[in-house]
Amino acid sequence: MPTLQRRSWAEPFKIKTVEPLKMTTRREREQFIREAGYNTFLLKSREVYIDLLTDSGTNAMSDYQWAGMMVGDEAYAGSENYYHLEQKVQEYYGYKYLVPTHQGRGAENIISKILIKPGMYVPGNMYFTTTRLHQELAGGTFVDVIVDEAHDSQNEHPFKGNVDLQKFEDLIKRVGANKIAYITIGATVNMAGGQPISMQNLRAVHSLAKKNGIKVVFDATRAMENAYFIKRREKEYEHKSVKEILHEMCSYSDAATMSGKKDLLVNIGGFLALNDSDIFEEARNMVVIYEGLHTYGGLAGRDMEAMARGIEEACQLDHLQARIGQVEYVGNRLIELGIPIVRPIGGHAIFLDAKKFYPQLDQLKFPAQTLAAELYVDSGIRAMERGIVSAGRNKETGDHYFPKLELVRLTFPRRVYTQAHCDVTVESVYEVWNNRSTVNGLTMVYEPKYLRFFQARFEKL
Ligand SMILES: *Cc1c(COP(=O)(O)O)cnc(C)c1O
């Protein structure tokens, strides 16, 4: 009798409603990707088998959340669901006041307009696209104060989302604390590959900020997933619940912007949460202009209910273990197969190193764009380019930026795919890896002026 080497793991849910996947042939996929200009953003969803483009708003809701949709109170003012959401935000995140918004960027717009005066600086632990844009539109200048390790794809630092306190302090000395609108702190930093920030660092940032009278605005979009990393990697938090950790994380900030489309297991929704009653009054006033009345902020009552219920579910250890464990599972299998990925494995995605796949291609043959297209043709899996196409051009010189990292992102929606889908994904990446020497790259034939990666078109070389 063979002995049992290990006990298997399974997803902590069973399936009640299914959405059939579209199966396509290789020949069809070759045609679809050619018609899409070798850009995965231009594929139709119906042409995709496993969709790993993004984890934003692509999550599967539970029966408990769907049941909540049926008790949506669609009153214009004072919806029951608003009060339920407010109660859950207070209970889990610990802020006093809630302003709902249609998604994260709605909250970013409001807080940026209130706190930033033209000419002010806004430091942060690496930027997020919409966050930085709203800060700039309000007249602010973003300054990256993340640790250097975050910029190195092979550095195994457990908290690559940390703020470099020296960089923050240098900025305070250079421009003066009264020129700093606030510091934005992101959790499980998206642009650094889903890398967490430690509690110790959060505490230190808060204390340095307070000493200088600077506000801390927390981007709590992925804070629960970050709390899970703190539990696993920071010794003194090993026995604390994710809820307790989340509470402490938020206690080191004055306000939070939130996209519910990530952590909170919904398809749409977000909020601004605050402790200061004056800023709250202003935000509550402003939300009426941009989003909707302060008790719905651009959301239907049912959406607020699904998000309130999502808060409870997203904070459960079983869920977070499965969610982050799934990404880890794929990452570890790829590492075992010798496939080059960004380390350590982040919370929401795997990043394939396209330069190492295709050393024969210089960056102007778009290695990552090519790799995403090859992966699609092999199996119908949709990934996203994060390399020279995403980086765009320098506004002054008109030259391409040549980023150090040329990556393809495989992003996992929450509770959507099973371990078998993960295996198919790993096998397809392996197939593409094995055929890497036969690939000749792409040439760009259409280039839009703004955020070109969304709509650029390519042809095969
Ligand atoms: C998605 C995201 C946002 C923006 O939220 P939207 O809901 O897309 O507007 C802000 N910050 C982070 C870290 C995000 O991942």
XYZ file of C-alpha atoms and ligand atoms in Angstrom:
476
model
C 0.000 0.000 0.000
C 1.400 3.392 -0.922
C 1.389 5.833 1.977
C -0.441 9.091 1.722
C 2.170 11.785 1.158
C -0.055 14.787 1.603
C -3.673 15.695 2.130
C -5.319 17.489 -0.767
C -6.832 20.927 -0.514
C -10.107 21.999 -2.157
C -11.906 25.257 -2.717
C -13.966 26.278 0.364
C -17.209 26.523 -1.626
C -19.372 24.409 -3.865
C -20.988 25.512 -7.094
C -24.689 26.334 -7.385
C -24.882 28.387 -10.580
C -22.621 27.778 -13.538
C -21.652 29.976 -16.442
C -20.595 27.835 -19.411
C -17.180 28.607 -20.852
C -16.608 29.116 -24.552
C -14.326 26.525 -26.107
C -12.549 27.505 -29.321
C -10.113 25.813 -31.682
C -6.548 26.915 -32.227
C -7.398 27.946 -35.777
C -10.265 30.169 -34.537
C -8.026 31.725 -31.908
C -5.365 32.547 -34.497
C -8.021 34.427 -36.427
C -9.497 36.173 -33.346
C -6.144 37.453 -32.107
C -5.169 38.647 -35.612
C -8.481 40.533 -35.839
C -7.809 41.959 -32.359
C -4.462 43.342 -33.548
C -2.620 40.958 -31.192
C -3.967 42.962 -28.253
C -5.821 40.926 -25.606
C -7.831 44.027 -24.589
C -9.442 43.961 -28.037
C -10.627 40.349 -27.815
C -14.312 39.788 -27.231
C -15.140 38.069 -23.981
C -16.874 35.296 -25.938
C -13.551 34.460 -27.612
C -11.864 33.856 -24.252
C -11.694 30.558 -22.360
C -10.046 31.451 -19.024
C -10.077 35.202 -18.416
C -7.109 36.362 -16.344
C -7.131 39.953 -17.612
C -8.003 41.518 -14.238
C -9.432 40.787 -10.780
C -11.439 44.006 -10.782
C -15.195 43.516 -10.595
C -14.796 40.002 -12.008
C -15.400 38.168 -8.724
C -18.118 35.575 -8.072
C -20.726 36.579 -5.497
C -22.038 34.068 -2.973
C -25.656 32.968 -2.490
C -25.686 35.193 0.611
C -24.687 38.204 -1.476
C -27.166 37.388 -4.262
C -29.904 37.039 -1.650
C -28.907 40.522 -0.484
C -29.543 41.853 -3.979
C -33.220 40.942 -3.483
C -33.521 43.099 -0.384
C -32.175 46.167 -2.146
C -33.959 49.219 -0.770
C -34.020 51.490 -3.818
C -35.124 54.610 -1.978
C -33.485 57.782 -3.238
C -32.646 58.850 0.290
C -31.831 56.911 3.452
C -31.733 53.421 1.960
C -31.667 50.595 4.494
C -28.678 49.105 2.670
C -26.660 52.271 3.225
C -27.051 51.882 6.982
C -26.086 48.223 6.784
C -22.971 49.110 4.778
C -22.102 51.911 7.196
C -22.372 49.506 10.112
C -20.082 46.931 8.428
C -17.497 49.564 7.486
C -17.446 50.795 11.090
C -17.236 47.265 12.459
C -14.510 45.924 10.139
C -12.487 48.971 9.072
C -13.149 51.105 12.119
C -13.740 54.497 10.480
C -16.546 56.673 11.822
C -18.068 58.058 8.643
C -18.985 56.547 5.276
C -19.527 58.109 1.851
C -20.434 55.494 -0.775
C -19.102 55.942 -4.342
C -19.659 54.070 -7.603
C -16.138 52.611 -7.410
C -12.694 53.420 -6.039
C -11.870 56.323 -8.334
C -15.029 58.164 -7.228
C -13.630 58.245 -3.685
C -10.187 59.254 -4.978
C -11.681 62.183 -6.852
C -13.479 63.503 -3.776
C -10.642 63.206 -1.253
C -8.109 64.644 -3.747
C -10.312 67.666 -4.425
C -10.804 68.314 -0.702
C -7.272 67.878 0.585
C -4.968 68.874 -2.294
C -4.274 72.515 -3.167
C -2.354 73.259 -6.391
C 1.393 73.040 -5.809
C 1.169 70.475 -3.010
C 2.947 67.115 -2.909
C 1.425 63.701 -2.328
C 3.865 60.952 -1.409
C 2.833 57.308 -1.746
C 4.181 53.742 -1.732
C 4.238 53.449 -5.531
C 1.463 54.910 -7.569
C -1.817 53.437 -8.714
C -3.013 54.745 -12.105
C -6.350 56.323 -11.120
C -5.158 57.451 -7.674
C -2.217 59.377 -9.097
C -4.276 60.854 -11.904
C -6.838 62.311 -9.474
C -4.036 63.722 -7.332
C -2.509 65.358 -10.405
C -5.863 66.672 -11.646
C -6.305 68.355 -8.248
C -2.969 70.126 -8.771
C -0.776 67.801 -6.707
C 2.580 66.220 -7.533
C 2.977 62.548 -6.725
C 6.270 61.401 -5.141
C 7.114 57.698 -4.935
C 8.468 56.775 -1.486
C 8.306 52.981 -1.701
C 11.367 50.917 -0.680
C 13.890 50.254 -3.478
C 13.298 46.495 -3.210
C 9.852 47.024 -4.794
C 11.511 47.864 -8.104
C 13.528 44.620 -8.217
C 11.570 41.642 -9.563
C 13.813 38.990 -7.989
C 14.209 40.491 -4.507
C 12.495 38.192 -1.962
C 11.783 40.915 0.662
C 8.534 39.815 2.428
C 7.115 43.362 2.512
C 7.995 45.016 -0.762
C 5.036 47.386 -0.279
C 6.787 49.181 2.619
C 7.394 52.912 2.662
C 11.047 53.975 2.771
C 10.859 56.235 5.837
C 14.041 58.030 4.817
C 12.512 58.980 1.457
C 9.388 60.269 3.231
C 11.450 62.250 5.722
C 13.669 63.670 2.966
C 10.579 64.928 1.148
C 9.269 66.588 4.328
C 12.651 68.322 4.767
C 12.844 69.338 1.127
C 9.355 70.827 0.584
C 8.095 71.371 4.147
C 5.254 69.510 5.894
C 2.715 72.221 5.066
C 3.274 71.518 1.338
C 2.336 67.856 1.758
C -1.401 67.302 1.283
C -1.258 63.784 2.782
C 0.528 60.511 2.259
C -1.342 57.744 0.383
C -0.639 54.253 1.638
C -1.573 51.363 -0.646
C -2.027 47.833 0.658
C -0.894 44.748 -1.286
C 0.637 47.232 -3.719
C -0.823 46.464 -7.127
C 1.838 48.032 -9.351
C 4.627 46.337 -7.368
C 3.079 42.944 -8.144
C 0.621 42.636 -5.245
C 3.266 43.069 -2.531
C 2.157 43.747 1.073
C 3.122 46.458 3.560
C 3.978 45.395 7.135
C 2.165 46.555 10.274
C 5.454 47.747 11.700
C 5.942 49.983 8.666
C 2.352 51.284 8.777
C 2.829 52.198 12.419
C 6.113 53.976 11.717
C 4.684 55.898 8.739
C 1.739 57.025 10.829
C 3.953 58.179 13.659
C 6.274 60.132 11.331
C 3.268 61.671 9.577
C 1.609 62.685 12.877
C 4.838 64.175 14.222
C 4.735 66.496 11.194
C 0.982 67.108 11.166
C 0.520 65.183 7.895
C -2.643 63.179 7.176
C -2.542 59.515 6.141
C -5.011 58.352 3.471
C -5.164 54.595 3.168
C -5.991 52.924 -0.157
C -7.835 50.028 1.488
C -8.784 48.357 -1.819
C -6.687 45.268 -1.052
C -6.287 45.744 2.712
C -7.844 42.417 3.745
C -5.494 40.499 1.488
C -2.650 42.526 2.996
C -3.895 41.651 6.495
C -3.621 37.984 5.564
C 0.048 38.468 4.573
C 0.697 40.229 7.903
C -0.813 37.269 9.749
C 1.454 34.869 7.842
C 4.656 36.890 7.816
C 4.731 39.108 10.917
C 5.339 36.969 13.988
C 3.364 38.994 16.552
C 0.212 38.791 14.394
C 0.238 35.036 13.874
C -2.603 34.470 16.350
C -4.636 37.596 15.588
C -7.726 37.387 13.387
C -7.722 39.089 9.980
C -10.459 41.351 11.313
C -8.313 42.477 14.247
C -5.333 43.046 11.954
C -7.444 45.036 9.478
C -8.748 47.191 12.303
C -5.251 47.984 13.502
C -4.045 48.730 9.948
C -6.842 51.246 9.446
C -6.201 52.822 12.854
C -2.946 54.213 11.414
C -4.804 56.408 8.943
C -7.263 59.309 8.888
C -9.326 58.189 5.907
C -9.608 55.393 3.355
C -10.505 55.181 -0.313
C -11.897 51.837 -1.352
C -12.669 49.922 -4.515
C -15.111 47.181 -3.547
C -14.420 45.505 -6.890
C -11.321 43.803 -5.465
C -11.342 42.586 -1.827
C -15.091 42.884 -1.322
C -16.265 40.282 -3.848
C -18.656 42.501 -5.787
C -18.888 43.543 -9.420
C -19.293 47.265 -8.720
C -18.977 49.582 -5.715
C -16.628 51.598 -3.550
C -16.503 54.114 -0.729
C -14.672 56.839 1.107
C -14.404 56.319 4.870
C -13.248 58.990 7.311
C -12.738 59.923 10.943
C -12.719 63.729 10.711
C -16.213 65.212 10.900
C -15.344 68.422 8.999
C -13.823 66.563 6.055
C -16.769 64.191 6.134
C -19.191 67.107 5.877
C -17.313 68.393 2.862
C -17.126 64.948 1.228
C -20.817 64.349 1.856
C -21.499 67.626 0.135
C -19.232 66.934 -2.805
C -20.467 63.393 -3.483
C -23.809 64.867 -4.481
C -22.115 66.620 -7.404
C -20.108 63.702 -8.769
C -21.777 60.472 -7.682
C -25.235 60.844 -6.185
C -26.899 61.533 -2.849
C -24.685 60.748 0.189
C -26.726 57.661 1.049
C -26.199 55.964 -2.315
C -23.200 57.588 -4.048
C -23.873 56.214 -7.524
C -24.824 52.730 -6.344
C -28.135 50.907 -6.336
C -29.332 49.853 -2.891
C -28.754 46.232 -3.889
C -25.124 46.956 -4.772
C -24.528 48.444 -1.319
C -26.116 45.371 0.252
C -23.909 42.986 -1.760
C -20.856 44.982 -0.686
C -21.905 45.010 3.000
C -22.259 41.235 2.877
C -19.026 40.954 0.891
C -17.161 42.647 3.757
C -18.120 39.811 6.106
C -17.161 37.075 3.644
C -13.959 38.631 2.362
C -12.531 38.858 5.876
C -12.844 35.140 6.567
C -9.592 33.233 6.829
C -10.847 30.306 4.714
C -11.612 32.648 1.867
C -8.313 34.543 1.991
C -6.327 31.345 2.293
C -8.057 29.962 -0.804
C -7.744 33.196 -2.764
C -4.087 33.903 -2.056
C -3.349 30.164 -1.954
C -4.648 29.785 -5.500
C -2.257 32.423 -6.808
C 0.552 30.788 -4.817
C -0.342 27.368 -6.207
C 0.007 28.565 -9.796
C 3.185 30.479 -8.983
C 4.850 27.556 -7.249
C 4.031 25.147 -10.072
C 5.512 27.573 -12.606
C 8.642 27.972 -10.472
C 8.993 24.168 -10.270
C 8.856 24.043 -14.081
C 11.671 26.575 -14.275
C 9.489 29.347 -15.698
C 10.707 32.867 -14.830
C 8.184 34.861 -12.731
C 8.360 37.872 -10.400
C 9.200 36.938 -6.798
C 7.846 36.651 -4.188
C 4.442 35.561 -5.481
C 1.972 38.426 -4.916
C -1.602 38.431 -3.659
C -3.617 38.679 -6.851
C -1.485 37.825 -9.866
C 1.465 36.026 -11.394
C 3.835 38.064 -13.527
C 5.709 36.193 -16.274
C 9.092 37.643 -17.202
C 8.806 38.035 -20.985
C 12.422 39.165 -21.448
C 13.522 35.774 -20.147
C 11.018 33.973 -22.408
C 12.237 35.738 -25.525
C 15.874 36.838 -25.216
C 15.926 36.911 -29.037
C 13.469 39.854 -29.107
C 14.619 43.388 -28.395
C 12.065 45.467 -26.509
C 10.726 47.112 -29.682
C 9.517 43.707 -30.839
C 7.221 43.807 -27.788
C 8.133 40.582 -25.937
C 5.320 40.802 -23.347
C 2.671 41.723 -25.919
C 3.906 38.752 -27.963
C 3.797 36.393 -24.988
C 0.217 37.368 -24.078
C -0.825 36.700 -27.700
C 1.000 33.342 -27.812
C -0.681 32.251 -24.585
C -4.080 33.142 -25.992
C -3.463 31.215 -29.206
C -2.259 28.174 -27.285
C -5.256 27.809 -24.965
C -7.660 30.777 -25.047
C -6.283 32.173 -21.778
C -6.373 35.960 -21.674
C -3.575 37.775 -19.849
C -2.354 41.399 -19.948
C 0.844 43.112 -21.094
C 2.784 45.065 -18.457
C 5.857 46.237 -20.339
C 6.875 48.747 -22.951
C 3.379 49.101 -24.427
C 1.844 49.897 -21.008
C 4.720 52.250 -20.163
C 3.916 54.569 -23.104
C 6.036 57.481 -24.291
C 7.859 60.362 -22.656
C 5.688 63.451 -23.174
C 8.679 65.776 -23.771
C 10.896 63.714 -26.067
C 8.228 61.517 -27.656
C 10.440 58.448 -27.156
C 9.180 55.153 -25.809
C 9.853 54.566 -22.146
C 11.931 51.388 -21.930
C 10.853 49.893 -18.577
C 13.197 47.462 -16.861
C 10.366 45.021 -16.451
C 8.681 43.435 -19.451
C 5.921 41.361 -17.884
C 2.718 39.487 -18.625
C 0.183 39.537 -15.806
C -2.081 36.576 -15.072
C -4.669 38.018 -12.668
C -7.016 35.768 -10.751
C -10.637 36.768 -10.133
C -11.870 35.679 -6.712
C -13.864 32.418 -6.398
C -14.295 32.156 -10.188
C -11.905 29.433 -11.329
C -11.094 26.039 -9.826
C -7.769 24.338 -9.321
C -8.338 22.467 -12.588
C -8.476 25.787 -14.445
C -5.216 26.649 -12.705
C -3.633 23.420 -13.930
C -4.731 24.151 -17.493
C -3.189 27.602 -17.142
C 0.127 26.243 -15.878
C 0.265 23.669 -18.672
C -0.429 26.266 -21.315
C 2.289 28.592 -19.990
C 4.658 25.607 -20.035
C 3.766 24.832 -23.655
C 4.417 28.438 -24.668
C 7.696 28.366 -22.706
C 8.789 25.228 -24.587
C 8.062 26.879 -27.948
C 9.815 30.112 -26.990
C 12.647 29.865 -29.526
C 10.291 29.873 -32.534
C 8.812 33.297 -31.806
C 9.631 36.434 -33.831
C 7.720 39.216 -32.086
C 5.346 41.950 -33.231
C 5.377 45.373 -34.827
C 3.007 48.176 -33.757
C 0.770 49.359 -36.591
C -1.619 51.622 -34.675
C -0.795 53.657 -31.598
C -3.427 55.674 -29.690
C -2.312 58.859 -27.949
C -3.483 58.045 -24.416
C -3.062 54.809 -22.414
C -2.035 53.102 -25.624
C -2.009 49.553 -24.227
C -5.819 49.450 -24.277
C -6.217 49.973 -28.020
C -2.844 49.613 -29.769
C -2.754 47.208 -32.715
C 0.058 44.958 -33.861
C 1.072 42.623 -36.672
C 3.249 39.550 -36.582
C 6.847 39.852 -37.732
C -8.650 49.150 -8.737
C -7.906 49.981 -7.813
C -8.233 51.334 -7.608
C -9.337 52.039 -8.392
O -10.577 51.502 -8.141
P -11.742 51.415 -9.247
O -12.826 50.715 -8.525
O -11.195 50.658 -10.413
O -12.108 52.814 -9.604
C -7.499 52.052 -6.682
N -6.479 51.496 -6.017
C -6.128 50.213 -6.192
C -4.992 49.639 -5.411
C -6.811 49.409 -7.096
O -6.442 48.135 -7.275
